[in-house]
């Protein structure tokens, strides 16, 4: 029976013009989604490579200025002197940090188009520049980016619904239902054989889509990782096949079936995620305005009394940096460093609070996702491609640690009045 049904259903599938058009559209959108994801990935990696070159060039300039320090030109002497004094040099240097995308992120952009993936920072005060160079395009965020995960999560269920919405009701509407039901055993076998055929068709289509992704757009991606994503996608598609079969078993009309199935699709793909995000935003509100007062230049009024007060507060927290030199020049240079660090302490506390809320929000949404296969698969895609919120928070944490390393590098010399030399500059922390 299965062989006969297989031949009949295959002919019917191939001759169905509507299904053929939908299949062609699915392939075309998949190719565009992969191309779009690949373009997005290449753009980000290209920007990051330019930043690496920029940082390397800046460091080479430091070395050249040191080597030119013994010349007689006033400009060379000034640069050399500026590089030697840590309390001055810390204000002149800029550092670029970045959230490096993985090659697998081509199939799932995730949060990479929502949050900045690079920033320019100044070690004297991290938050003075951290949130100034927002690079996300509001229009892009409103529309969203079509990637491969979009095809699997949202379009594949629609394609399955178009195949199976009249899986049983079609026979009733064609007037052959009574004939098929004359033998209940044969009819059950007939239904399950047809269902097995469509499962094979869906798996074959998924295999085709993933083959397109793997052979056309990937080079350095783990085959095991790719296989995991493929298996999760199969189970997600099987969920929709079972849903379609269950709705057909209600013995309603095809119009009812497709209306009900589309409603379920809207519920799982849009309604539940939207409501869950609204509830999460209410439960764990994130107010970035709290950190806005740290996004400014380190400013002091300019009198020795204020400098002394700032340093007194700083030394109470960091006694290891105590410097008893009370000359105006020393007070001026060290007070700005101290104020920058005190501002960063407050900024660290605010950012850590924001990150904690972001992770609580993510944890809440992850629990909700167990009730919604669309949300669940979306989370799995983001986890496996390292484009989720947890990875972004980890990037922010690493950024904080890097800035502390830079400050320690400069503070060791600034508060001891030791001059920085070329050997010491070679030990400057590098972003990893």
Tab-separated table of C-alpha atoms in Angstrom:
chain	number	residue	atom	x	y	z
A	1	UNK	CA	0.000	0.000	0.000
A	2	UNK	CA	2.728	2.439	0.986
A	3	UNK	CA	4.483	2.169	-2.399
A	4	UNK	CA	1.224	2.843	-4.278
A	5	UNK	CA	0.340	5.806	-2.077
A	6	UNK	CA	3.891	7.096	-2.358
A	7	UNK	CA	3.690	7.131	-6.173
A	8	UNK	CA	0.244	8.739	-6.174
A	9	UNK	CA	1.096	11.407	-3.620
A	10	UNK	CA	4.391	12.208	-5.315
A	11	UNK	CA	2.598	12.767	-8.634
A	12	UNK	CA	-0.027	14.875	-6.897
A	13	UNK	CA	2.656	16.880	-5.104
A	14	UNK	CA	4.651	17.519	-8.275
A	15	UNK	CA	1.580	18.454	-10.344
A	16	UNK	CA	0.123	20.817	-7.786
A	17	UNK	CA	0.966	24.238	-9.242
A	18	UNK	CA	0.202	26.141	-6.048
A	19	UNK	CA	2.534	23.925	-3.995
A	20	UNK	CA	5.199	24.233	-6.705
A	21	UNK	CA	4.969	28.025	-6.583
A	22	UNK	CA	5.100	28.048	-2.773
A	23	UNK	CA	8.102	25.715	-2.855
A	24	UNK	CA	9.883	27.973	-5.360
A	25	UNK	CA	9.131	31.008	-3.202
A	26	UNK	CA	10.455	29.172	-0.124
A	27	UNK	CA	13.713	28.355	-1.920
A	28	UNK	CA	14.073	31.934	-3.181
A	29	UNK	CA	13.464	33.457	0.260
A	30	UNK	CA	15.877	30.955	1.828
A	31	UNK	CA	18.601	31.963	-0.603
A	32	UNK	CA	17.938	35.644	0.096
A	33	UNK	CA	17.886	35.002	3.865
A	34	UNK	CA	21.254	33.250	3.696
A	35	UNK	CA	22.672	35.984	1.479
A	36	UNK	CA	21.345	38.652	3.849
A	37	UNK	CA	22.770	36.885	6.905
A	38	UNK	CA	26.099	36.407	5.142
A	39	UNK	CA	26.218	40.077	4.125
A	40	UNK	CA	25.415	41.126	7.686
A	41	UNK	CA	28.172	38.870	9.056
A	42	UNK	CA	30.738	40.085	6.508
A	43	UNK	CA	29.896	43.725	7.240
A	44	UNK	CA	30.478	43.248	10.957
A	45	UNK	CA	33.699	41.272	10.525
A	46	UNK	CA	34.936	43.878	8.029
A	47	UNK	CA	34.324	46.705	10.506
A	48	UNK	CA	36.050	44.731	13.257
A	49	UNK	CA	39.092	44.075	11.059
A	50	UNK	CA	39.342	47.808	10.350
A	51	UNK	CA	39.204	48.485	14.087
A	52	UNK	CA	42.038	46.012	14.665
A	53	UNK	CA	44.123	47.781	12.032
A	54	UNK	CA	43.261	51.144	13.594
A	55	UNK	CA	44.377	49.977	17.048
A	56	UNK	CA	47.541	48.439	15.631
A	57	UNK	CA	48.348	51.661	13.790
A	58	UNK	CA	47.737	53.701	16.950
A	59	UNK	CA	50.148	51.490	18.890
A	60	UNK	CA	52.795	51.757	16.173
A	61	UNK	CA	52.402	55.538	16.333
A	62	UNK	CA	53.152	55.414	20.066
A	63	UNK	CA	56.335	53.456	19.364
A	64	UNK	CA	57.402	55.888	16.627
A	65	UNK	CA	56.765	58.875	18.889
A	66	UNK	CA	58.927	57.291	21.573
A	67	UNK	CA	61.730	56.674	19.107
A	68	UNK	CA	61.477	60.251	17.845
A	69	UNK	CA	61.546	61.635	21.388
A	70	UNK	CA	65.244	62.445	21.355
A	71	UNK	CA	64.983	64.708	18.318
A	72	UNK	CA	65.214	68.454	18.621
A	73	UNK	CA	61.768	69.282	17.211
A	74	UNK	CA	59.339	70.804	19.696
A	75	UNK	CA	56.476	68.610	18.501
A	76	UNK	CA	58.471	65.390	19.001
A	77	UNK	CA	59.575	66.473	22.460
A	78	UNK	CA	56.010	67.323	23.455
A	79	UNK	CA	54.695	63.941	22.261
A	80	UNK	CA	57.515	62.124	24.008
A	81	UNK	CA	56.861	63.942	27.274
A	82	UNK	CA	53.141	63.317	26.966
A	83	UNK	CA	53.703	59.577	26.476
A	84	UNK	CA	55.981	59.378	29.495
A	85	UNK	CA	53.427	60.819	31.907
A	86	UNK	CA	50.694	58.253	32.513
A	87	UNK	CA	48.293	60.873	33.892
A	88	UNK	CA	48.451	62.665	30.541
A	89	UNK	CA	48.704	59.684	28.188
A	90	UNK	CA	45.550	58.070	29.571
A	91	UNK	CA	43.491	60.964	28.162
A	92	UNK	CA	44.965	60.693	24.667
A	93	UNK	CA	44.563	56.993	23.975
A	94	UNK	CA	41.407	55.389	22.585
A	95	UNK	CA	40.707	51.659	22.494
A	96	UNK	CA	38.262	49.699	20.379
A	97	UNK	CA	36.415	46.705	21.783
A	98	UNK	CA	34.127	44.434	19.808
A	99	UNK	CA	31.706	41.512	20.018
A	100	UNK	CA	33.200	39.125	17.439
A	101	UNK	CA	30.526	37.235	15.454
A	102	UNK	CA	30.806	33.500	14.861
A	103	UNK	CA	30.576	32.217	11.246
A	104	UNK	CA	27.463	30.235	12.247
A	105	UNK	CA	25.714	33.528	13.097
A	106	UNK	CA	24.938	33.829	9.376
A	107	UNK	CA	21.863	31.655	9.946
A	108	UNK	CA	20.722	33.546	13.038
A	109	UNK	CA	21.537	37.241	13.506
A	110	UNK	CA	19.876	37.094	16.927
A	111	UNK	CA	20.712	40.137	19.071
A	112	UNK	CA	23.558	41.311	16.870
A	113	UNK	CA	21.350	43.875	15.093
A	114	UNK	CA	19.843	45.077	18.382
A	115	UNK	CA	22.939	45.891	20.445
A	116	UNK	CA	26.203	47.617	19.411
A	117	UNK	CA	28.871	45.070	18.482
A	118	UNK	CA	31.788	47.497	18.889
A	119	UNK	CA	32.615	50.574	20.937
A	120	UNK	CA	35.442	53.031	21.328
A	121	UNK	CA	36.371	53.538	24.976
A	122	UNK	CA	38.652	55.791	27.009
A	123	UNK	CA	40.214	54.100	30.051
A	124	UNK	CA	40.028	57.299	32.120
A	125	UNK	CA	36.249	56.853	32.255
A	126	UNK	CA	34.559	53.886	30.595
A	127	UNK	CA	31.018	55.260	30.581
A	128	UNK	CA	32.064	58.608	29.164
A	129	UNK	CA	31.915	57.022	25.701
A	130	UNK	CA	30.453	53.540	26.103
A	131	UNK	CA	26.877	54.370	25.115
A	132	UNK	CA	27.590	57.317	22.841
A	133	UNK	CA	28.274	55.474	19.599
A	134	UNK	CA	24.973	53.633	19.149
A	135	UNK	CA	25.197	52.025	15.727
A	136	UNK	CA	21.795	50.369	15.359
A	137	UNK	CA	19.458	51.722	12.702
A	138	UNK	CA	15.948	52.226	14.178
A	139	UNK	CA	14.345	51.490	10.803
A	140	UNK	CA	16.256	48.236	10.526
A	141	UNK	CA	15.212	47.244	14.028
A	142	UNK	CA	11.577	48.042	13.270
A	143	UNK	CA	11.527	45.902	10.144
A	144	UNK	CA	13.905	43.227	11.351
A	145	UNK	CA	16.453	41.240	9.399
A	146	UNK	CA	15.464	38.181	7.392
A	147	UNK	CA	17.862	35.343	8.118
A	148	UNK	CA	17.779	31.562	7.798
A	149	UNK	CA	16.184	31.097	11.216
A	150	UNK	CA	13.334	33.363	10.065
A	151	UNK	CA	12.611	30.916	7.238
A	152	UNK	CA	12.550	27.882	9.533
A	153	UNK	CA	10.685	29.540	12.397
A	154	UNK	CA	8.004	31.433	10.509
A	155	UNK	CA	7.786	30.338	6.879
A	156	UNK	CA	8.276	26.599	7.219
A	157	UNK	CA	5.147	26.180	9.415
A	158	UNK	CA	3.127	28.113	6.828
A	159	UNK	CA	4.426	25.834	4.088
A	160	UNK	CA	3.485	22.768	6.157
A	161	UNK	CA	0.011	24.208	6.772
A	162	UNK	CA	-0.437	24.797	3.038
A	163	UNK	CA	0.430	21.138	2.437
A	164	UNK	CA	-1.694	19.558	5.146
A	165	UNK	CA	-4.609	21.859	6.010
A	166	UNK	CA	-6.951	19.680	3.892
A	167	UNK	CA	-5.177	16.398	4.564
A	168	UNK	CA	-8.477	14.621	5.456
A	169	UNK	CA	-11.145	17.224	4.697
A	170	UNK	CA	-10.221	17.194	0.994
A	171	UNK	CA	-11.508	13.641	0.648
A	172	UNK	CA	-14.799	14.618	2.247
A	173	UNK	CA	-15.188	17.644	-0.029
A	174	UNK	CA	-14.411	15.543	-3.112
A	175	UNK	CA	-17.069	13.008	-2.088
A	176	UNK	CA	-14.729	10.023	-1.717
A	177	UNK	CA	-14.615	9.950	2.098
A	178	UNK	CA	-17.425	7.351	2.414
A	179	UNK	CA	-15.713	5.078	-0.104
A	180	UNK	CA	-12.393	5.241	1.775
A	181	UNK	CA	-14.063	4.538	5.109
A	182	UNK	CA	-15.710	1.289	3.957
A	183	UNK	CA	-12.693	-0.472	5.393
A	184	UNK	CA	-11.698	1.215	8.645
A	185	UNK	CA	-8.358	-0.634	8.888
A	186	UNK	CA	-7.375	0.206	5.315
A	187	UNK	CA	-8.456	3.806	5.809
A	188	UNK	CA	-6.269	4.189	8.912
A	189	UNK	CA	-3.324	2.659	7.065
A	190	UNK	CA	-4.049	4.944	4.135
A	191	UNK	CA	-3.954	8.031	6.360
A	192	UNK	CA	-0.759	7.045	8.149
A	193	UNK	CA	0.963	6.106	4.904
A	194	UNK	CA	0.081	9.529	3.463
A	195	UNK	CA	1.286	11.168	6.667
A	196	UNK	CA	4.581	9.274	6.467
A	197	UNK	CA	4.990	10.480	2.880
A	198	UNK	CA	4.552	14.117	3.874
A	199	UNK	CA	6.938	13.706	6.789
A	200	UNK	CA	9.517	12.443	4.309
A	201	UNK	CA	8.779	15.393	2.009
A	202	UNK	CA	9.213	17.926	4.822
A	203	UNK	CA	12.457	16.307	6.032
A	204	UNK	CA	13.735	16.264	2.430
A	205	UNK	CA	12.920	19.962	2.015
A	206	UNK	CA	14.673	20.782	5.301
A	207	UNK	CA	17.670	18.765	4.166
A	208	UNK	CA	17.712	20.747	0.924
A	209	UNK	CA	17.515	24.099	2.744
A	210	UNK	CA	20.254	23.168	5.207
A	211	UNK	CA	22.413	21.816	2.380
A	212	UNK	CA	22.074	25.170	0.623
A	213	UNK	CA	23.154	26.900	3.816
A	214	UNK	CA	26.080	24.571	4.533
A	215	UNK	CA	27.614	24.225	1.073
A	216	UNK	CA	26.993	27.739	-0.238
A	217	UNK	CA	27.642	29.950	2.772
A	218	UNK	CA	29.809	28.132	5.307
A	219	UNK	CA	33.439	27.118	5.457
A	220	UNK	CA	34.624	27.000	9.053
A	221	UNK	CA	31.493	25.761	10.803
A	222	UNK	CA	31.386	22.630	12.928
A	223	UNK	CA	29.375	19.899	11.225
A	224	UNK	CA	28.167	18.646	14.624
A	225	UNK	CA	26.865	22.109	15.540
A	226	UNK	CA	25.095	22.374	12.194
A	227	UNK	CA	23.595	18.904	12.689
A	228	UNK	CA	22.207	19.929	16.085
A	229	UNK	CA	20.423	22.902	14.531
A	230	UNK	CA	19.086	20.629	11.777
A	231	UNK	CA	17.704	18.103	14.287
A	232	UNK	CA	15.987	20.833	16.330
A	233	UNK	CA	14.438	22.144	13.106
A	234	UNK	CA	13.128	18.675	12.209
A	235	UNK	CA	11.405	18.309	15.583
A	236	UNK	CA	9.904	21.785	15.178
A	237	UNK	CA	8.513	20.846	11.762
A	238	UNK	CA	7.191	17.545	13.138
A	239	UNK	CA	5.303	19.535	15.767
A	240	UNK	CA	3.471	21.427	13.027
A	241	UNK	CA	2.801	18.232	11.070
A	242	UNK	CA	1.219	16.665	14.148
A	243	UNK	CA	-0.834	19.820	14.773
A	244	UNK	CA	-2.102	19.784	11.177
A	245	UNK	CA	-2.982	16.090	11.421
A	246	UNK	CA	-4.778	16.605	14.739
A	247	UNK	CA	-6.866	19.483	13.370
A	248	UNK	CA	-7.807	17.374	10.336
A	249	UNK	CA	-8.954	14.591	12.646
A	250	UNK	CA	-11.645	16.959	13.953
A	251	UNK	CA	-13.450	16.275	10.637
A	252	UNK	CA	-14.175	19.939	9.945
A	253	UNK	CA	-14.102	21.761	6.614
A	254	UNK	CA	-10.900	22.852	4.915
A	255	UNK	CA	-11.830	26.502	5.552
A	256	UNK	CA	-12.121	25.807	9.273
A	257	UNK	CA	-8.847	23.859	9.247
A	258	UNK	CA	-6.780	26.558	7.585
A	259	UNK	CA	-8.385	29.320	9.680
A	260	UNK	CA	-7.660	27.422	12.882
A	261	UNK	CA	-4.114	26.515	11.862
A	262	UNK	CA	-3.258	30.081	10.829
A	263	UNK	CA	-4.646	31.255	14.173
A	264	UNK	CA	-2.373	28.778	15.964
A	265	UNK	CA	0.577	29.973	13.892
A	266	UNK	CA	-0.163	33.600	14.812
A	267	UNK	CA	-0.543	32.592	18.450
A	268	UNK	CA	2.770	30.713	18.665
A	269	UNK	CA	4.845	33.000	16.441
A	270	UNK	CA	3.497	36.454	17.361
A	271	UNK	CA	0.941	36.591	20.174
A	272	UNK	CA	2.661	34.527	22.896
A	273	UNK	CA	6.145	36.012	22.251
A	274	UNK	CA	4.703	39.556	22.213
A	275	UNK	CA	2.759	39.088	25.437
A	276	UNK	CA	5.723	37.338	27.080
A	277	UNK	CA	8.034	40.226	26.158
A	278	UNK	CA	5.541	42.778	27.482
A	279	UNK	CA	5.230	40.899	30.775
A	280	UNK	CA	9.022	40.529	30.994
A	281	UNK	CA	9.498	44.259	30.349
A	282	UNK	CA	7.002	45.011	33.144
A	283	UNK	CA	8.544	42.537	35.605
A	284	UNK	CA	12.145	43.525	34.886
A	285	UNK	CA	12.133	47.158	33.709
A	286	UNK	CA	15.435	48.376	32.318
A	287	UNK	CA	15.974	52.125	32.541
A	288	UNK	CA	19.132	53.069	30.660
A	289	UNK	CA	18.590	56.729	31.574
A	290	UNK	CA	19.989	55.916	35.035
A	291	UNK	CA	23.422	55.613	33.512
A	292	UNK	CA	23.136	58.761	31.386
A	293	UNK	CA	24.822	61.012	33.951
A	294	UNK	CA	27.978	58.913	33.557
A	295	UNK	CA	27.969	59.543	29.805
A	296	UNK	CA	29.760	62.849	29.978
A	297	UNK	CA	33.257	64.216	30.149
A	298	UNK	CA	35.056	64.116	33.470
A	299	UNK	CA	34.693	67.707	34.654
A	300	UNK	CA	35.928	69.508	37.756
A	301	UNK	CA	35.587	73.175	38.721
A	302	UNK	CA	39.318	73.789	38.751
A	303	UNK	CA	40.350	74.634	42.306
A	304	UNK	CA	42.753	72.772	44.585
A	305	UNK	CA	40.117	72.280	47.278
A	306	UNK	CA	37.895	70.297	44.945
A	307	UNK	CA	40.891	68.338	43.652
A	308	UNK	CA	41.855	67.439	47.219
A	309	UNK	CA	38.321	66.367	48.127
A	310	UNK	CA	38.083	64.122	45.070
A	311	UNK	CA	41.471	62.545	45.823
A	312	UNK	CA	40.571	62.065	49.490
A	313	UNK	CA	37.458	60.133	48.487
A	314	UNK	CA	39.485	58.161	45.940
A	315	UNK	CA	42.283	57.284	48.394
A	316	UNK	CA	39.736	56.040	50.934
A	317	UNK	CA	38.718	53.405	48.398
A	318	UNK	CA	42.170	52.822	46.883
A	319	UNK	CA	44.817	53.477	49.573
A	320	UNK	CA	47.438	51.650	47.502
A	321	UNK	CA	47.532	54.649	45.123
A	322	UNK	CA	48.081	57.296	47.822
A	323	UNK	CA	50.355	60.133	46.676
A	324	UNK	CA	51.325	62.824	49.204
A	325	UNK	CA	52.403	65.337	46.566
A	326	UNK	CA	50.053	68.321	46.973
A	327	UNK	CA	51.493	70.527	44.247
A	328	UNK	CA	48.906	72.104	41.953
A	329	UNK	CA	50.125	70.216	38.881
A	330	UNK	CA	49.938	66.840	40.620
A	331	UNK	CA	46.562	67.567	42.200
A	332	UNK	CA	45.187	68.635	38.820
A	333	UNK	CA	46.370	65.557	36.873
A	334	UNK	CA	45.529	62.949	39.532
A	335	UNK	CA	42.134	64.416	40.481
A	336	UNK	CA	40.793	63.884	36.972
A	337	UNK	CA	41.942	60.254	37.042
A	338	UNK	CA	40.341	59.802	40.455
A	339	UNK	CA	37.059	61.399	39.360
A	340	UNK	CA	36.963	59.186	36.290
A	341	UNK	CA	37.384	56.081	38.443
A	342	UNK	CA	34.739	57.215	40.951
A	343	UNK	CA	32.311	57.816	38.089
A	344	UNK	CA	33.087	54.365	36.703
A	345	UNK	CA	32.396	52.772	40.085
A	346	UNK	CA	28.899	54.213	39.955
A	347	UNK	CA	28.595	53.280	36.292
A	348	UNK	CA	29.705	49.706	37.017
A	349	UNK	CA	27.038	49.388	39.684
A	350	UNK	CA	24.329	50.703	37.338
A	351	UNK	CA	25.436	48.553	34.406
A	352	UNK	CA	25.660	45.443	36.584
A	353	UNK	CA	22.112	46.110	37.726
A	354	UNK	CA	20.962	46.492	34.129
A	355	UNK	CA	22.756	43.271	33.116
A	356	UNK	CA	21.177	41.418	36.032
A	357	UNK	CA	17.726	42.514	34.904
A	358	UNK	CA	18.529	41.553	31.316
A	359	UNK	CA	19.494	38.057	32.449
A	360	UNK	CA	16.398	37.748	34.652
A	361	UNK	CA	14.287	38.794	31.682
A	362	UNK	CA	16.038	36.195	29.510
A	363	UNK	CA	15.502	33.520	32.168
A	364	UNK	CA	11.796	34.397	32.383
A	365	UNK	CA	11.380	34.237	28.589
A	366	UNK	CA	13.223	30.928	28.504
A	367	UNK	CA	10.697	29.445	30.934
A	368	UNK	CA	7.837	30.732	28.779
A	369	UNK	CA	9.476	29.221	25.695
A	370	UNK	CA	8.781	25.713	27.012
A	371	UNK	CA	5.113	26.453	26.250
A	372	UNK	CA	5.819	27.819	22.785
A	373	UNK	CA	7.845	25.760	20.269
A	374	UNK	CA	8.528	28.848	18.152
A	375	UNK	CA	10.117	30.702	21.067
A	376	UNK	CA	11.936	27.547	22.148
A	377	UNK	CA	13.545	26.987	18.758
A	378	UNK	CA	14.405	30.672	18.491
A	379	UNK	CA	16.235	30.424	21.829
A	380	UNK	CA	18.049	27.280	20.675
A	381	UNK	CA	19.177	28.985	17.468
A	382	UNK	CA	20.467	31.964	19.471
A	383	UNK	CA	22.234	29.710	21.999
A	384	UNK	CA	23.935	27.553	19.376
A	385	UNK	CA	25.002	30.520	17.223
A	386	UNK	CA	26.075	32.572	20.284
A	387	UNK	CA	23.884	35.532	19.368
A	388	UNK	CA	21.697	35.519	22.465
A	389	UNK	CA	21.351	38.046	25.252
A	390	UNK	CA	23.603	36.047	27.574
A	391	UNK	CA	26.475	36.347	25.082
A	392	UNK	CA	25.956	40.109	24.823
A	393	UNK	CA	25.995	40.481	28.616
A	394	UNK	CA	29.195	38.403	28.697
A	395	UNK	CA	30.673	40.858	26.174
A	396	UNK	CA	29.795	43.790	28.460
A	397	UNK	CA	31.374	42.016	31.435
A	398	UNK	CA	34.560	41.392	29.471
A	399	UNK	CA	34.541	45.058	28.447
A	400	UNK	CA	34.405	46.096	32.110
A	401	UNK	CA	37.308	43.790	32.982
A	402	UNK	CA	39.375	45.074	30.071
A	403	UNK	CA	38.835	48.685	31.114
A	404	UNK	CA	39.979	47.842	34.640
A	405	UNK	CA	43.131	46.248	33.215
A	406	UNK	CA	43.837	49.412	31.225
A	407	UNK	CA	43.325	51.625	34.260
A	408	UNK	CA	45.640	49.471	36.341
A	409	UNK	CA	48.225	49.755	33.562
A	410	UNK	CA	48.150	53.576	33.701
A	411	UNK	CA	47.496	54.015	37.432
A	412	UNK	CA	50.621	52.041	38.371
A	413	UNK	CA	52.692	54.839	36.856
A	414	UNK	CA	50.389	57.854	37.288
A	415	UNK	CA	50.128	57.697	41.086
A	416	UNK	CA	53.802	56.922	41.626
A	417	UNK	CA	55.126	59.588	39.239
A	418	UNK	CA	57.153	56.896	37.481
A	419	UNK	CA	57.718	57.618	33.825
A	420	UNK	CA	56.416	55.223	31.214
A	421	UNK	CA	58.933	53.861	28.739
A	422	UNK	CA	58.757	51.794	25.583
A	423	UNK	CA	59.312	48.530	27.481
A	424	UNK	CA	56.358	49.302	29.718
A	425	UNK	CA	54.131	50.172	26.754
A	426	UNK	CA	54.826	46.730	25.308
A	427	UNK	CA	52.895	45.318	28.314
A	428	UNK	CA	49.756	47.301	27.493
A	429	UNK	CA	46.633	45.082	27.750
A	430	UNK	CA	45.079	43.954	24.471
A	431	UNK	CA	41.407	43.279	23.838
A	432	UNK	CA	40.665	39.566	23.550
